[in-house]
Amino acid sequence: MSTTTLPAQFAELEQWVADWARPTRQERYDMRLSKKYDQLEEFYDAIAPRAEEAIDYLNGRDLTDLADDDARLLQLLYSMILVSYAVNVFMQPRIPDSGAAFFNTTAEPAV
C-alpha cells in the first residue's frame, strides 16, 4: 500500500512532493535553479491544470491551521507560481540578464 502525502483527490500529484513541496520561498527558488527547463515545464504542466481545484479546496480550510497534507498542497501551488515565471516568461530557470545578482528572503508570509 502506498503512502500519500497529499489530500486524496490530488494523489496523482504525489510524484512532485519530494522536490517541490518546500516550506520556504528560498528553497523553492533554489529547486527551480537546480532543474533543467524541460523539468520545470513538466512540473508546471502537471500542476497548473489542477491549480483552480486546489485553490478551491484550500479555500475551504483554515489556512492558519492546515493539516500536513493540505500544507504540502499549498506548497506545490507556491512552487507552481514560482516556476510559472520561468516557463511562461523567461523560458529558462534563471531570470535573463541577471548575471550574478541574487536576492535573499528575509521573511516568509504567515501562510
PDB file of N, CA, C and O in Angstrom, residues 56-96:
ATOM      1  N   ASP A  56      -9.624  26.112  -4.717  1.00  0.00           N
ATOM      2  CA  ASP A  56     -10.981  25.971  -4.178  1.00  0.00           C
ATOM      3  C   ASP A  56     -10.981  25.054  -2.954  1.00  0.00           C
ATOM      4  O   ASP A  56     -11.647  25.337  -1.955  1.00  0.00           O
ATOM      5  N   TYR A  57     -10.239  23.949  -3.059  1.00  0.00           N
ATOM      6  CA  TYR A  57     -10.145  23.007  -1.937  1.00  0.00           C
ATOM      7  C   TYR A  57      -9.549  23.702  -0.708  1.00  0.00           C
ATOM      8  O   TYR A  57     -10.082  23.614   0.391  1.00  0.00           O
ATOM      9  N   LEU A  58      -8.448  24.421  -0.904  1.00  0.00           N
ATOM     10  CA  LEU A  58      -7.776  25.072   0.225  1.00  0.00           C
ATOM     11  C   LEU A  58      -8.573  26.251   0.778  1.00  0.00           C
ATOM     12  O   LEU A  58      -8.465  26.566   1.965  1.00  0.00           O
ATOM     13  N   ASN A  59      -9.373  26.891  -0.057  1.00  0.00           N
ATOM     14  CA  ASN A  59     -10.220  27.983   0.427  1.00  0.00           C
ATOM     15  C   ASN A  59     -11.220  27.496   1.463  1.00  0.00           C
ATOM     16  O   ASN A  59     -11.697  28.283   2.276  1.00  0.00           O
ATOM     17  N   GLY A  60     -11.519  26.219   1.472  1.00  0.00           N
ATOM     18  CA  GLY A  60     -12.419  25.639   2.457  1.00  0.00           C
ATOM     19  C   GLY A  60     -11.727  25.231   3.743  1.00  0.00           C
ATOM     20  O   GLY A  60     -12.351  24.654   4.635  1.00  0.00           O
ATOM     21  N   ARG A  61     -10.463  25.534   3.845  1.00  0.00           N
ATOM     22  CA  ARG A  61      -9.668  25.167   5.027  1.00  0.00           C
ATOM     23  C   ARG A  61      -9.242  26.421   5.787  1.00  0.00           C
ATOM     24  O   ARG A  61      -9.185  27.512   5.230  1.00  0.00           O
ATOM     25  N   ASP A  62      -8.889  26.235   7.053  1.00  0.00           N
ATOM     26  CA  ASP A  62      -8.319  27.320   7.853  1.00  0.00           C
ATOM     27  C   ASP A  62      -6.834  27.396   7.521  1.00  0.00           C
ATOM     28  O   ASP A  62      -6.053  26.536   7.931  1.00  0.00           O
ATOM     29  N   LEU A  63      -6.432  28.409   6.768  1.00  0.00           N
ATOM     30  CA  LEU A  63      -5.040  28.499   6.316  1.00  0.00           C
ATOM     31  C   LEU A  63      -4.053  28.738   7.455  1.00  0.00           C
ATOM     32  O   LEU A  63      -2.854  28.548   7.284  1.00  0.00           O
ATOM     33  N   THR A  64      -4.536  29.122   8.615  1.00  0.00           N
ATOM     34  CA  THR A  64      -3.630  29.316   9.755  1.00  0.00           C
ATOM     35  C   THR A  64      -3.414  28.018  10.531  1.00  0.00           C
ATOM     36  O   THR A  64      -2.584  27.975  11.434  1.00  0.00           O
ATOM     37  N   ASP A  65      -4.166  26.970  10.166  1.00  0.00           N
ATOM     38  CA  ASP A  65      -4.059  25.698  10.881  1.00  0.00           C
ATOM     39  C   ASP A  65      -4.268  24.538   9.903  1.00  0.00           C
ATOM     40  O   ASP A  65      -5.172  23.724  10.071  1.00  0.00           O
ATOM     41  N   LEU A  66      -3.417  24.463   8.874  1.00  0.00           N
ATOM     42  CA  LEU A  66      -3.546  23.431   7.850  1.00  0.00           C
ATOM     43  C   LEU A  66      -3.012  22.093   8.326  1.00  0.00           C
ATOM     44  O   LEU A  66      -1.976  22.030   8.998  1.00  0.00           O
ATOM     45  N   ALA A  67      -3.694  21.041   7.940  1.00  0.00           N
ATOM     46  CA  ALA A  67      -3.158  19.691   8.136  1.00  0.00           C
ATOM     47  C   ALA A  67      -1.919  19.559   7.253  1.00  0.00           C
ATOM     48  O   ALA A  67      -1.756  20.291   6.271  1.00  0.00           O
ATOM     49  N   ASP A  68      -1.049  18.620   7.572  1.00  0.00           N
ATOM     50  CA  ASP A  68       0.205  18.458   6.824  1.00  0.00           C
ATOM     51  C   ASP A  68      -0.028  18.215   5.334  1.00  0.00           C
ATOM     52  O   ASP A  68       0.671  18.780   4.493  1.00  0.00           O
ATOM     53  N   ASP A  69      -1.008  17.378   4.987  1.00  0.00           N
ATOM     54  CA  ASP A  69      -1.250  17.103   3.569  1.00  0.00           C
ATOM     55  C   ASP A  69      -1.749  18.353   2.836  1.00  0.00           C
ATOM     56  O   ASP A  69      -1.355  18.622   1.698  1.00  0.00           O
ATOM     57  N   ASP A  70      -2.573  19.151   3.504  1.00  0.00           N
ATOM     58  CA  ASP A  70      -3.049  20.398   2.905  1.00  0.00           C
ATOM     59  C   ASP A  70      -1.909  21.403   2.754  1.00  0.00           C
ATOM     60  O   ASP A  70      -1.821  22.110   1.741  1.00  0.00           O
ATOM     61  N   ALA A  71      -1.022  21.451   3.730  1.00  0.00           N
ATOM     62  CA  ALA A  71       0.132  22.366   3.656  1.00  0.00           C
ATOM     63  C   ALA A  71       1.040  21.993   2.486  1.00  0.00           C
ATOM     64  O   ALA A  71       1.534  22.881   1.774  1.00  0.00           O
ATOM     65  N   ARG A  72       1.226  20.716   2.252  1.00  0.00           N
ATOM     66  CA  ARG A  72       2.051  20.290   1.106  1.00  0.00           C
ATOM     67  C   ARG A  72       1.387  20.682  -0.215  1.00  0.00           C
ATOM     68  O   ARG A  72       2.066  21.100  -1.154  1.00  0.00           O
ATOM     69  N   LEU A  73       0.082  20.572  -0.292  1.00  0.00           N
ATOM     70  CA  LEU A  73      -0.629  21.004  -1.500  1.00  0.00           C
ATOM     71  C   LEU A  73      -0.429  22.503  -1.722  1.00  0.00           C
ATOM     72  O   LEU A  73      -0.154  22.943  -2.842  1.00  0.00           O
ATOM     73  N   LEU A  74      -0.527  23.282  -0.677  1.00  0.00           N
ATOM     74  CA  LEU A  74      -0.294  24.722  -0.780  1.00  0.00           C
ATOM     75  C   LEU A  74       1.137  25.000  -1.235  1.00  0.00           C
ATOM     76  O   LEU A  74       1.372  25.852  -2.089  1.00  0.00           O
ATOM     77  N   GLN A  75       2.092  24.269  -0.707  1.00  0.00           N
ATOM     78  CA  GLN A  75       3.491  24.448  -1.111  1.00  0.00           C
ATOM     79  C   GLN A  75       3.691  24.102  -2.583  1.00  0.00           C
ATOM     80  O   GLN A  75       4.468  24.763  -3.282  1.00  0.00           O
ATOM     81  N   LEU A  76       2.990  23.084  -3.081  1.00  0.00           N
ATOM     82  CA  LEU A  76       3.063  22.772  -4.512  1.00  0.00           C
ATOM     83  C   LEU A  76       2.524  23.939  -5.346  1.00  0.00           C
ATOM     84  O   LEU A  76       3.093  24.272  -6.391  1.00  0.00           O
ATOM     85  N   LEU A  77       1.456  24.562  -4.874  1.00  0.00           N
ATOM     86  CA  LEU A  77       0.918  25.728  -5.582  1.00  0.00           C
ATOM     87  C   LEU A  77       1.915  26.878  -5.564  1.00  0.00           C
ATOM     88  O   LEU A  77       2.113  27.551  -6.582  1.00  0.00           O
ATOM     89  N   TYR A  78       2.538  27.111  -4.427  1.00  0.00           N
ATOM     90  CA  TYR A  78       3.566  28.163  -4.349  1.00  0.00           C
ATOM     91  C   TYR A  78       4.692  27.874  -5.348  1.00  0.00           C
ATOM     92  O   TYR A  78       5.171  28.780  -6.028  1.00  0.00           O
ATOM     93  N   SER A  79       5.109  26.622  -5.429  1.00  0.00           N
ATOM     94  CA  SER A  79       6.171  26.256  -6.370  1.00  0.00           C
ATOM     95  C   SER A  79       5.713  26.438  -7.807  1.00  0.00           C
ATOM     96  O   SER A  79       6.476  26.908  -8.655  1.00  0.00           O
ATOM     97  N   MET A  80       4.473  26.084  -8.087  1.00  0.00           N
ATOM     98  CA  MET A  80       3.949  26.261  -9.438  1.00  0.00           C
ATOM     99  C   MET A  80       3.992  27.739  -9.834  1.00  0.00           C
ATOM    100  O   MET A  80       4.369  28.071 -10.957  1.00  0.00           O
ATOM    101  N   ILE A  81       3.637  28.613  -8.924  1.00  0.00           N
ATOM    102  CA  ILE A  81       3.669  30.047  -9.205  1.00  0.00           C
ATOM    103  C   ILE A  81       5.095  30.485  -9.500  1.00  0.00           C
ATOM    104  O   ILE A  81       5.350  31.201 -10.474  1.00  0.00           O
ATOM    105  N   LEU A  82       6.030  30.047  -8.684  1.00  0.00           N
ATOM    106  CA  LEU A  82       7.430  30.414  -8.887  1.00  0.00           C
ATOM    107  C   LEU A  82       7.966  29.878 -10.219  1.00  0.00           C
ATOM    108  O   LEU A  82       8.675  30.571 -10.942  1.00  0.00           O
ATOM    109  N   VAL A  83       7.576  28.677 -10.557  1.00  0.00           N
ATOM    110  CA  VAL A  83       8.023  28.051 -11.804  1.00  0.00           C
ATOM    111  C   VAL A  83       7.310  28.673 -13.008  1.00  0.00           C
ATOM    112  O   VAL A  83       7.869  28.711 -14.107  1.00  0.00           O
ATOM    113  N   SER A  84       6.122  29.198 -12.808  1.00  0.00           N
ATOM    114  CA  SER A  84       5.368  29.763 -13.928  1.00  0.00           C
ATOM    115  C   SER A  84       6.132  30.890 -14.619  1.00  0.00           C
ATOM    116  O   SER A  84       6.058  31.029 -15.844  1.00  0.00           O
ATOM    117  N   TYR A  85       6.868  31.680 -13.877  1.00  0.00           N
ATOM    118  CA  TYR A  85       7.664  32.747 -14.486  1.00  0.00           C
ATOM    119  C   TYR A  85       8.743  32.161 -15.397  1.00  0.00           C
ATOM    120  O   TYR A  85       8.965  32.649 -16.507  1.00  0.00           O
ATOM    121  N   ALA A  86       9.400  31.134 -14.918  1.00  0.00           N
ATOM    122  CA  ALA A  86      10.457  30.500 -15.719  1.00  0.00           C
ATOM    123  C   ALA A  86       9.893  29.886 -16.989  1.00  0.00           C
ATOM    124  O   ALA A  86      10.500  29.976 -18.050  1.00  0.00           O
ATOM    125  N   VAL A  87       8.707  29.288 -16.892  1.00  0.00           N
ATOM    126  CA  VAL A  87       8.112  28.597 -18.037  1.00  0.00           C
ATOM    127  C   VAL A  87       7.419  29.568 -18.994  1.00  0.00           C
ATOM    128  O   VAL A  87       7.602  29.485 -20.203  1.00  0.00           O
ATOM    129  N   ASN A  88       6.642  30.485 -18.474  1.00  0.00           N
ATOM    130  CA  ASN A  88       5.796  31.337 -19.313  1.00  0.00           C
ATOM    131  C   ASN A  88       6.424  32.659 -19.717  1.00  0.00           C
ATOM    132  O   ASN A  88       5.968  33.271 -20.679  1.00  0.00           O
ATOM    133  N   VAL A  89       7.433  33.110 -18.985  1.00  0.00           N
ATOM    134  CA  VAL A  89       8.020  34.415 -19.270  1.00  0.00           C
ATOM    135  C   VAL A  89       9.475  34.290 -19.706  1.00  0.00           C
ATOM    136  O   VAL A  89       9.854  34.740 -20.786  1.00  0.00           O
ATOM    137  N   PHE A  90      10.307  33.670 -18.865  1.00  0.00           N
ATOM    138  CA  PHE A  90      11.747  33.647 -19.112  1.00  0.00           C
ATOM    139  C   PHE A  90      12.188  32.549 -20.065  1.00  0.00           C
ATOM    140  O   PHE A  90      13.248  32.645 -20.672  1.00  0.00           O
ATOM    141  N   MET A  91      11.430  31.460 -20.140  1.00  0.00           N
ATOM    142  CA  MET A  91      11.773  30.291 -20.947  1.00  0.00           C
ATOM    143  C   MET A  91      13.112  29.672 -20.541  1.00  0.00           C
ATOM    144  O   MET A  91      13.817  29.089 -21.361  1.00  0.00           O
ATOM    145  N   GLN A  92      13.431  29.806 -19.279  1.00  0.00           N
ATOM    146  CA  GLN A  92      14.651  29.240 -18.698  1.00  0.00           C
ATOM    147  C   GLN A  92      14.538  29.340 -17.178  1.00  0.00           C
ATOM    148  O   GLN A  92      13.755  30.141 -16.675  1.00  0.00           O
ATOM    149  N   PRO A  93      15.307  28.554 -16.420  1.00  0.00           N
ATOM    150  CA  PRO A  93      15.201  28.583 -14.967  1.00  0.00           C
ATOM    151  C   PRO A  93      15.601  29.925 -14.336  1.00  0.00           C
ATOM    152  O   PRO A  93      14.980  30.380 -13.383  1.00  0.00           O
ATOM    153  N   ARG A  94      16.635  30.548 -14.883  1.00  0.00           N
ATOM    154  CA  ARG A  94      17.132  31.805 -14.318  1.00  0.00           C
ATOM    155  C   ARG A  94      16.436  33.006 -14.937  1.00  0.00           C
ATOM    156  O   ARG A  94      15.929  32.954 -16.043  1.00  0.00           O
ATOM    157  N   ILE A  95      16.471  34.109 -14.221  1.00  0.00           N
ATOM    158  CA  ILE A  95      15.977  35.368 -14.756  1.00  0.00           C
ATOM    159  C   ILE A  95      17.001  35.848 -15.781  1.00  0.00           C
ATOM    160  O   ILE A  95      18.185  35.970 -15.454  1.00  0.00           O
ATOM    161  N   PRO A  96      16.577  36.108 -17.009  1.00  0.00           N
ATOM    162  CA  PRO A  96      17.538  36.518 -18.040  1.00  0.00           C
ATOM    163  C   PRO A  96      18.272  37.812 -17.674  1.00  0.00           C
ATOM    164  O   PRO A  96      17.708  38.693 -17.021  1.00  0.00           O
TER     165      PRO A  96
END
